PDB file of C-alpha atoms in Angstrom:
ATOM      1  CA  MET A  70       0.000   0.000   0.000  1.00  0.00           C
ATOM      2  CA  LYS A  71       1.368   3.407  -0.969  1.00  0.00           C
ATOM      3  CA  SER A  72       2.066   5.910   1.798  1.00  0.00           C
ATOM      4  CA  VAL A  73       1.144   9.595   1.887  1.00  0.00           C
ATOM      5  CA  LEU A  74       2.457  12.230   4.299  1.00  0.00           C
ATOM      6  CA  LEU A  75      -0.237  14.709   5.365  1.00  0.00           C
ATOM      7  CA  THR A  76       1.196  18.008   6.592  1.00  0.00           C
ATOM      8  CA  ARG A  77      -1.763  20.259   7.383  1.00  0.00           C
ATOM      9  CA  SER A  78      -3.266  20.780  10.842  1.00  0.00           C
ATOM     10  CA  SER A  79      -4.565  17.692  12.671  1.00  0.00           C
ATOM     11  CA  GLU A  80      -8.164  18.640  11.872  1.00  0.00           C
ATOM     12  CA  ASP A  81      -7.434  19.282   8.202  1.00  0.00           C
ATOM     13  CA  ASN A  82      -5.480  16.025   7.912  1.00  0.00           C
ATOM     14  CA  TYR A  83      -8.506  14.171   9.282  1.00  0.00           C
ATOM     15  CA  ASP A  84     -10.735  15.846   6.677  1.00  0.00           C
ATOM     16  CA  ILE A  85      -8.320  14.845   3.906  1.00  0.00           C
ATOM     17  CA  ILE A  86      -8.382  11.213   5.032  1.00  0.00           C
ATOM     18  CA  GLN A  87     -12.186  11.229   5.071  1.00  0.00           C
ATOM     19  CA  GLU A  88     -12.257  12.698   1.569  1.00  0.00           C
ATOM     20  CA  LEU A  89      -9.802  10.131   0.202  1.00  0.00           C
ATOM     21  CA  GLN A  90     -11.572   7.220   1.874  1.00  0.00           C
ATOM     22  CA  ARG A  91     -14.765   8.212   0.074  1.00  0.00           C
ATOM     23  CA  ASN A  92     -12.848   7.666  -3.155  1.00  0.00           C
ATOM     24  CA  HIS A  93     -12.588   3.908  -3.618  1.00  0.00           C
ATOM     25  CA  GLN A  94     -10.077   4.134  -6.458  1.00  0.00           C
ATOM     26  CA  CYS A  95      -7.058   4.060  -4.130  1.00  0.00           C
ATOM     27  CA  SER A  96      -6.091   3.066  -0.611  1.00  0.00           C
ATOM     28  CA  PHE A  97      -3.227   4.704   1.250  1.00  0.00           C
ATOM     29  CA  ASN A  98      -1.184   4.329   4.386  1.00  0.00           C
ATOM     30  CA  TYR A  99      -1.818   7.737   5.949  1.00  0.00           C
ATOM     31  CA  ILE A 100       1.031   9.307   7.915  1.00  0.00           C
ATOM     32  CA  CYS A 101      -0.197  12.419   9.724  1.00  0.00           C
ATOM     33  CA  CYS A 102       2.577  14.928  10.315  1.00  0.00           C
ATOM     34  CA  PRO A 103       0.910  18.265  11.171  1.00  0.00           C
ATOM     35  CA  LEU A 104       3.297  21.130  10.499  1.00  0.00           C
ATOM     36  CA  LEU A 105       1.034  23.769  12.029  1.00  0.00           C
ATOM     37  CA  GLU A 106      -1.701  24.333  14.568  1.00  0.00           C
ATOM     38  CA  TYR A 107      -4.239  27.113  15.036  1.00  0.00           C
ATOM     39  CA  GLN A 108      -5.221  29.148  18.081  1.00  0.00           C
ATOM     40  CA  THR A 109      -8.477  31.103  17.806  1.00  0.00           C
ATOM     41  CA  LEU A 110      -8.474  34.686  19.089  1.00  0.00           C
ATOM     42  CA  PRO A 111     -11.555  36.588  20.339  1.00  0.00           C
ATOM     43  CA  LEU A 112     -13.657  38.127  17.577  1.00  0.00           C
ATOM     44  CA  ASP A 113     -15.792  41.069  18.663  1.00  0.00           C
ATOM     45  CA  GLY A 114     -18.580  41.547  16.136  1.00  0.00           C
ATOM     46  CA  THR A 115     -18.827  45.250  16.963  1.00  0.00           C
ATOM     47  CA  LEU A 116     -15.420  45.760  15.344  1.00  0.00           C
ATOM     48  CA  LEU A 117     -16.993  44.849  12.008  1.00  0.00           C
ATOM     49  CA  TYR A 118     -19.965  47.221  12.082  1.00  0.00           C
ATOM     50  CA  ASP A 119     -18.259  49.805   9.877  1.00  0.00           C
ATOM     51  CA  TYR A 120     -17.220  47.246   7.249  1.00  0.00           C
ATOM     52  CA  PRO A 121     -19.888  45.897   4.883  1.00  0.00           C
ATOM     53  CA  ASN A 122     -17.267  43.777   3.097  1.00  0.00           C
ATOM     54  CA  ILE A 123     -15.150  40.980   4.586  1.00  0.00           C
ATOM     55  CA  ILE A 124     -12.202  39.166   2.995  1.00  0.00           C
ATOM     56  CA  ILE A 125     -11.580  35.528   3.945  1.00  0.00           C
ATOM     57  CA  THR A 126      -8.583  33.642   2.511  1.00  0.00           C
ATOM     58  CA  SER A 127      -8.499  30.488   4.656  1.00  0.00           C
ATOM     59  CA  LYS A 128     -10.885  27.719   5.650  1.00  0.00           C
ATOM     60  CA  PHE A 129     -10.086  28.196   9.331  1.00  0.00           C
ATOM     61  CA  ALA A 130     -11.030  31.883   9.160  1.00  0.00           C
ATOM     62  CA  ALA A 131     -14.260  30.883   7.405  1.00  0.00           C
ATOM     63  CA  LYS A 132     -15.083  28.470  10.239  1.00  0.00           C
ATOM     64  CA  ILE A 133     -14.490  31.186  12.846  1.00  0.00           C
ATOM     65  CA  LEU A 134     -16.728  33.655  11.027  1.00  0.00           C
ATOM     66  CA  ALA A 135     -19.411  30.995  10.508  1.00  0.00           C
ATOM     67  CA  GLY A 136     -19.557  30.521  14.271  1.00  0.00           C
ATOM     68  CA  HIS A 137     -20.531  34.160  14.824  1.00  0.00           C
ATOM     69  CA  GLN A 138     -24.192  34.340  13.926  1.00  0.00           C
ATOM     70  CA  ASP A 139     -24.348  37.602  15.900  1.00  0.00           C
ATOM     71  CA  ILE A 140     -22.408  39.348  13.145  1.00  0.00           C
ATOM     72  CA  GLU A 141     -24.583  41.297  10.742  1.00  0.00           C
ATOM     73  CA  LYS A 142     -24.549  39.641   7.339  1.00  0.00           C
ATOM     74  CA  LYS A 143     -21.867  41.093   5.104  1.00  0.00           C
ATOM     75  CA  ASN A 144     -20.616  40.742   1.555  1.00  0.00           C
ATOM     76  CA  ILE A 145     -17.903  38.096   1.735  1.00  0.00           C
ATOM     77  CA  TRP A 146     -14.966  37.975  -0.678  1.00  0.00           C
ATOM     78  CA  ILE A 147     -13.365  34.534  -0.487  1.00  0.00           C
ATOM     79  CA  VAL A 148     -10.396  32.459  -1.585  1.00  0.00           C
ATOM     80  CA  GLY A 149     -11.292  28.781  -1.959  1.00  0.00           C
ATOM     81  CA  ASN A 150     -14.447  26.777  -2.598  1.00  0.00           C
ATOM     82  CA  SER A 151     -14.269  25.076   0.807  1.00  0.00           C
ATOM     83  CA  SER A 152     -14.547  28.438   2.565  1.00  0.00           C
ATOM     84  CA  LYS A 153     -17.381  29.422   0.232  1.00  0.00           C
ATOM     85  CA  LEU A 154     -19.345  26.297   1.147  1.00  0.00           C
ATOM     86  CA  ILE A 155     -18.818  26.811   4.896  1.00  0.00           C
ATOM     87  CA  LEU A 156     -20.128  30.376   4.811  1.00  0.00           C
ATOM     88  CA  GLU A 157     -22.993  29.773   2.411  1.00  0.00           C
ATOM     89  CA  GLN A 158     -24.215  26.969   4.666  1.00  0.00           C
ATOM     90  CA  ASN A 159     -24.377  29.575   7.439  1.00  0.00           C
ATOM     91  CA  ASN A 160     -26.323  32.073   5.318  1.00  0.00           C
ATOM     92  CA  PHE A 161     -23.489  34.480   4.605  1.00  0.00           C
ATOM     93  CA  ILE A 162     -23.566  36.322   1.280  1.00  0.00           C
ATOM     94  CA  VAL A 163     -20.620  35.310  -0.911  1.00  0.00           C
ATOM     95  CA  GLN A 164     -19.848  38.126  -3.318  1.00  0.00           C
ATOM     96  CA  TYR A 165     -16.927  36.471  -5.111  1.00  0.00           C
ATOM     97  CA  VAL A 166     -14.810  33.313  -4.777  1.00  0.00           C
ATOM     98  CA  ALA A 167     -11.254  33.247  -6.163  1.00  0.00           C
ATOM     99  CA  SER A 168      -8.625  30.548  -6.465  1.00  0.00           C
ATOM    100  CA  ASN A 169      -5.906  32.750  -4.917  1.00  0.00           C
ATOM    101  CA  VAL A 170      -5.366  36.126  -3.255  1.00  0.00           C
ATOM    102  CA  GLN A 171      -4.116  37.826  -6.409  1.00  0.00           C
ATOM    103  CA  GLU A 172      -7.252  36.874  -8.327  1.00  0.00           C
ATOM    104  CA  LEU A 173      -9.396  38.099  -5.445  1.00  0.00           C
ATOM    105  CA  LEU A 174      -7.699  41.506  -5.391  1.00  0.00           C
ATOM    106  CA  GLU A 175      -8.196  41.856  -9.128  1.00  0.00           C
ATOM    107  CA  ASN A 176     -11.946  41.513  -8.604  1.00  0.00           C
ATOM    108  CA  ILE A 177     -12.506  43.716  -5.545  1.00  0.00           C
ATOM    109  CA  PRO A 178     -13.284  47.282  -6.677  1.00  0.00           C
ATOM    110  CA  PRO A 179     -10.663  49.677  -5.231  1.00  0.00           C
ATOM    111  CA  GLU A 180     -13.412  52.134  -4.288  1.00  0.00           C
ATOM    112  CA  ILE A 181     -14.653  49.726  -1.567  1.00  0.00           C
ATOM    113  CA  TYR A 182     -11.229  49.051  -0.009  1.00  0.00           C
ATOM    114  CA  HIS A 183     -11.932  51.463   2.868  1.00  0.00           C
ATOM    115  CA  GLN A 184     -15.184  49.584   3.564  1.00  0.00           C
ATOM    116  CA  THR A 185     -13.450  46.204   3.689  1.00  0.00           C
ATOM    117  CA  VAL A 186     -11.871  44.219   6.533  1.00  0.00           C
ATOM    118  CA  TYR A 187      -9.549  41.249   6.074  1.00  0.00           C
ATOM    119  CA  LEU A 188      -9.995  38.548   8.742  1.00  0.00           C
ATOM    120  CA  SER A 189      -6.707  36.671   8.785  1.00  0.00           C
ATOM    121  CA  SER A 190      -4.130  34.825  10.808  1.00  0.00           C
ATOM    122  CA  ASN A 191      -0.940  36.372  12.151  1.00  0.00           C
ATOM    123  CA  GLU A 192       0.914  34.790   9.212  1.00  0.00           C
ATOM    124  CA  ILE A 193       0.109  35.812   5.634  1.00  0.00           C
ATOM    125  CA  THR A 194       2.137  35.348   2.456  1.00  0.00           C
ATOM    126  CA  GLN A 195       0.746  38.335   0.535  1.00  0.00           C
ATOM    127  CA  ASP A 196      -0.009  41.801   1.872  1.00  0.00           C
ATOM    128  CA  LEU A 197      -3.252  43.488   0.872  1.00  0.00           C
ATOM    129  CA  PRO A 198      -3.598  47.195  -0.024  1.00  0.00           C
ATOM    130  CA  GLN A 199      -3.190  49.472   3.012  1.00  0.00           C
ATOM    131  CA  ALA A 200      -6.711  50.865   2.619  1.00  0.00           C
ATOM    132  CA  ILE A 201      -8.099  47.432   3.557  1.00  0.00           C
ATOM    133  CA  LYS A 202      -8.336  46.981   7.331  1.00  0.00           C
ATOM    134  CA  ARG A 203      -6.702  43.807   8.636  1.00  0.00           C
ATOM    135  CA  HIS A 204      -7.947  42.089  11.789  1.00  0.00           C
ATOM    136  CA  ILE A 205      -6.148  39.005  13.133  1.00  0.00           C
ATOM    137  CA  ILE A 206      -8.633  36.380  14.350  1.00  0.00           C
ATOM    138  CA  TYR A 207      -6.304  33.404  14.848  1.00  0.00           C
ATOM    139  CA  GLN A 208      -2.656  32.574  15.315  1.00  0.00           C
ATOM    140  CA  VAL A 209      -0.650  29.991  13.412  1.00  0.00           C
ATOM    141  CA  LYS A 210       2.095  28.089  15.190  1.00  0.00           C
ATOM    142  CA  TYR A 211       4.507  26.020  13.127  1.00  0.00           C
ATOM    143  CA  ALA A 212       6.006  22.724  14.237  1.00  0.00           C
ATOM    144  CA  THR A 213       9.427  22.741  15.864  1.00  0.00           C
ATOM    145  CA  LYS A 214       9.788  18.954  15.927  1.00  0.00           C
ATOM    146  CA  LEU A 215       9.346  16.438  13.130  1.00  0.00           C
ATOM    147  CA  GLN A 216       7.053  13.484  13.711  1.00  0.00           C
ATOM    148  CA  HIS A 217       7.372  10.029  12.093  1.00  0.00           C
ATOM    149  CA  ILE A 218      11.112  10.333  11.499  1.00  0.00           C
ATOM    150  CA  ALA A 219      11.537   6.575  10.988  1.00  0.00           C
ATOM    151  CA  GLU A 220       8.838   6.444   8.294  1.00  0.00           C
ATOM    152  CA  ILE A 221      10.260   9.483   6.502  1.00  0.00           C
ATOM    153  CA  GLU A 222      13.761   8.018   6.609  1.00  0.00           C
ATOM    154  CA  LYS A 223      12.464   4.747   5.177  1.00  0.00           C
ATOM    155  CA  GLY A 224      10.751   6.571   2.331  1.00  0.00           C
ATOM    156  CA  ILE A 225       7.222   7.861   1.751  1.00  0.00           C
ATOM    157  CA  ASN A 226       5.579   7.623  -1.657  1.00  0.00           C
ATOM    158  CA  PHE A 227       3.735  10.955  -1.626  1.00  0.00           C
ATOM    159  CA  ILE A 228       4.080  14.207   0.328  1.00  0.00           C
ATOM    160  CA  LEU A 229       1.384  16.909   0.230  1.00  0.00           C
ATOM    161  CA  LEU A 230       2.432  20.534   0.847  1.00  0.00           C
ATOM    162  CA  TYR A 231      -0.206  23.266   1.009  1.00  0.00           C
ATOM    163  CA  SER A 232       1.588  26.543   1.743  1.00  0.00           C
ATOM    164  CA  GLN A 233       4.877  28.372   1.401  1.00  0.00           C
ATOM    165  CA  ASN A 234       5.403  28.664   5.159  1.00  0.00           C
ATOM    166  CA  CYS A 235       4.652  24.986   5.816  1.00  0.00           C
ATOM    167  CA  THR A 236       7.045  24.010   3.047  1.00  0.00           C
ATOM    168  CA  LYS A 237       9.821  26.135   4.547  1.00  0.00           C
ATOM    169  CA  THR A 238       9.096  24.608   7.963  1.00  0.00           C
ATOM    170  CA  PHE A 239       9.204  21.104   6.487  1.00  0.00           C
ATOM    171  CA  ILE A 240      12.577  21.747   4.838  1.00  0.00           C
ATOM    172  CA  GLU A 241      14.006  23.190   8.065  1.00  0.00           C
ATOM    173  CA  LEU A 242      12.898  20.108  10.004  1.00  0.00           C
ATOM    174  CA  LEU A 243      14.311  17.757   7.376  1.00  0.00           C
ATOM    175  CA  VAL A 244      17.655  19.575   7.543  1.00  0.00           C
ATOM    176  CA  LYS A 245      17.580  19.499  11.350  1.00  0.00           C
ATOM    177  CA  ASN A 246      17.120  15.720  11.277  1.00  0.00           C
ATOM    178  CA  ASN A 247      19.487  15.029   8.350  1.00  0.00           C
ATOM    179  CA  LEU A 248      16.595  13.787   6.221  1.00  0.00           C
ATOM    180  CA  LEU A 249      16.789  15.937   3.089  1.00  0.00           C
ATOM    181  CA  GLU A 250      17.998  12.962   1.062  1.00  0.00           C
ATOM    182  CA  SER A 251      14.772  11.127   1.900  1.00  0.00           C
ATOM    183  CA  LEU A 252      12.957  13.403  -0.571  1.00  0.00           C
ATOM    184  CA  ALA A 253      14.563  11.398  -3.377  1.00  0.00           C
ATOM    185  CA  ASN A 254      12.144   8.567  -2.559  1.00  0.00           C
ATOM    186  CA  SER A 255       8.976  10.692  -2.705  1.00  0.00           C
ATOM    187  CA  LEU A 256       6.746  12.520  -5.141  1.00  0.00           C
ATOM    188  CA  VAL A 257       5.913  15.927  -3.661  1.00  0.00           C
ATOM    189  CA  ILE A 258       2.529  17.412  -4.581  1.00  0.00           C
ATOM    190  CA  THR A 259       2.111  21.137  -3.917  1.00  0.00           C
ATOM    191  CA  ILE A 260      -0.782  23.602  -3.959  1.00  0.00           C
ATOM    192  CA  SER A 261       0.900  26.018  -6.385  1.00  0.00           C
ATOM    193  CA  LYS A 262       3.941  26.723  -8.506  1.00  0.00           C
ATOM    194  CA  LYS A 263       5.239  29.127  -5.831  1.00  0.00           C
ATOM    195  CA  VAL A 264       5.280  26.305  -3.290  1.00  0.00           C
ATOM    196  CA  ALA A 265       6.779  23.934  -5.861  1.00  0.00           C
ATOM    197  CA  ASN A 266       9.629  26.377  -6.499  1.00  0.00           C
ATOM    198  CA  ILE A 267      10.598  26.262  -2.821  1.00  0.00           C
ATOM    199  CA  ILE A 268      10.832  22.480  -2.586  1.00  0.00           C
ATOM    200  CA  SER A 269      12.195  21.915  -6.116  1.00  0.00           C
ATOM    201  CA  SER A 270      15.593  23.193  -4.967  1.00  0.00           C
ATOM    202  CA  PHE A 271      15.873  19.921  -3.046  1.00  0.00           C
ATOM    203  CA  THR A 272      14.128  17.372  -5.282  1.00  0.00           C
ATOM    204  CA  LYS A 273      13.185  16.924  -8.929  1.00  0.00           C
ATOM    205  CA  ASN A 274      10.076  14.940  -8.025  1.00  0.00           C
ATOM    206  CA  VAL A 275       7.500  17.721  -7.751  1.00  0.00           C
ATOM    207  CA  VAL A 276       4.097  18.278  -9.331  1.00  0.00           C
ATOM    208  CA  TYR A 277       1.789  21.193  -8.559  1.00  0.00           C
ATOM    209  CA  CYS A 278      -1.793  22.381  -8.997  1.00  0.00           C
ATOM    210  CA  ASP A 279      -2.529  24.835 -11.760  1.00  0.00           C
ATOM    211  CA  ASN A 280      -5.657  26.207 -10.078  1.00  0.00           C
ATOM    212  CA  GLY A 281      -4.559  26.523  -6.444  1.00  0.00           C
ATOM    213  CA  GLN A 282      -7.388  24.282  -5.216  1.00  0.00           C
ATOM    214  CA  PRO A 283      -6.837  21.582  -2.540  1.00  0.00           C
ATOM    215  CA  GLN A 284      -9.213  19.259  -4.403  1.00  0.00           C
ATOM    216  CA  GLN A 285      -6.847  19.168  -7.364  1.00  0.00           C
ATOM    217  CA  MET A 286      -4.037  18.065  -5.045  1.00  0.00           C
ATOM    218  CA  LEU A 287      -6.055  14.980  -4.147  1.00  0.00           C
ATOM    219  CA  GLU A 288      -6.792  14.379  -7.825  1.00  0.00           C
ATOM    220  CA  LEU A 289      -3.054  14.557  -8.570  1.00  0.00           C
ATOM    221  CA  LEU A 290      -2.376  12.173  -5.689  1.00  0.00           C
ATOM    222  CA  ILE A 291      -4.885   9.601  -6.957  1.00  0.00           C
ATOM    223  CA  TYR A 292      -3.735   9.955 -10.571  1.00  0.00           C
ATOM    224  CA  ASN A 293      -0.066   9.419  -9.717  1.00  0.00           C
ATOM    225  CA  ALA A 294      -0.843   6.543  -7.347  1.00  0.00           C
ATOM    226  CA  GLN A 295      -2.888   4.783 -10.028  1.00  0.00           C
ATOM    227  CA  ASN A 296      -0.229   5.354 -12.668  1.00  0.00           C
ATOM    228  CA  ASN A 297       2.728   4.341 -10.491  1.00  0.00           C
ATOM    229  CA  ALA A 298       4.483   7.686 -10.684  1.00  0.00           C
ATOM    230  CA  LYS A 299       8.153   7.306 -11.542  1.00  0.00           C
ATOM    231  CA  ILE A 300      10.571   8.870  -9.061  1.00  0.00           C
ATOM    232  CA  ARG A 301      13.636  10.561 -10.557  1.00  0.00           C
ATOM    233  CA  ASN A 302      16.900  10.168  -8.681  1.00  0.00           C
TER     234      ASN A 302
END
């Protein structure tokens, strides 16, 4: 049975396993190696009264907002279909859904920037225009220790990497444990070309999504597992 290293938060890794198990085309040995965890911060709905537009770029932020039914319904500008589904199920009005932050910014009219608040974590990879208010609603903490060292050393068939910061953390932990060479035994699947560029300095065996959607990562995983992806040394 082929192995896959899951590197999101514990909760997200569980969701990925559930999604893959619903697909009967492949079975995997799941190795959960969360590279980050989230800590929710207080969200005072009164802070949002002056902002009819809200930007959400992560599923965790969408879940936090969905839990605040006391917040007056706003126009929500979103990255990712998963976040869209979460908020629509809780009766929020989704104005636009993009595949990445750059696409989202290209579709938000500049004249409403001053009426817009960005609900984010303490860690973001792309700054938004200064006219858009940013409010941090959760903190991201990255792993300082690598789990499943023995399995990684032995060789894992597939590794999923979802963000630039997680990829940098993963590389740092591999270096710390003298495991960079283990990448030669794996096919790394990344969420975007930007993430692929980070890891491709250390391995040739990288494929990436062309639409920035997590669902396509799972499709790439299944496709390569079914077709016995060749690993280049």
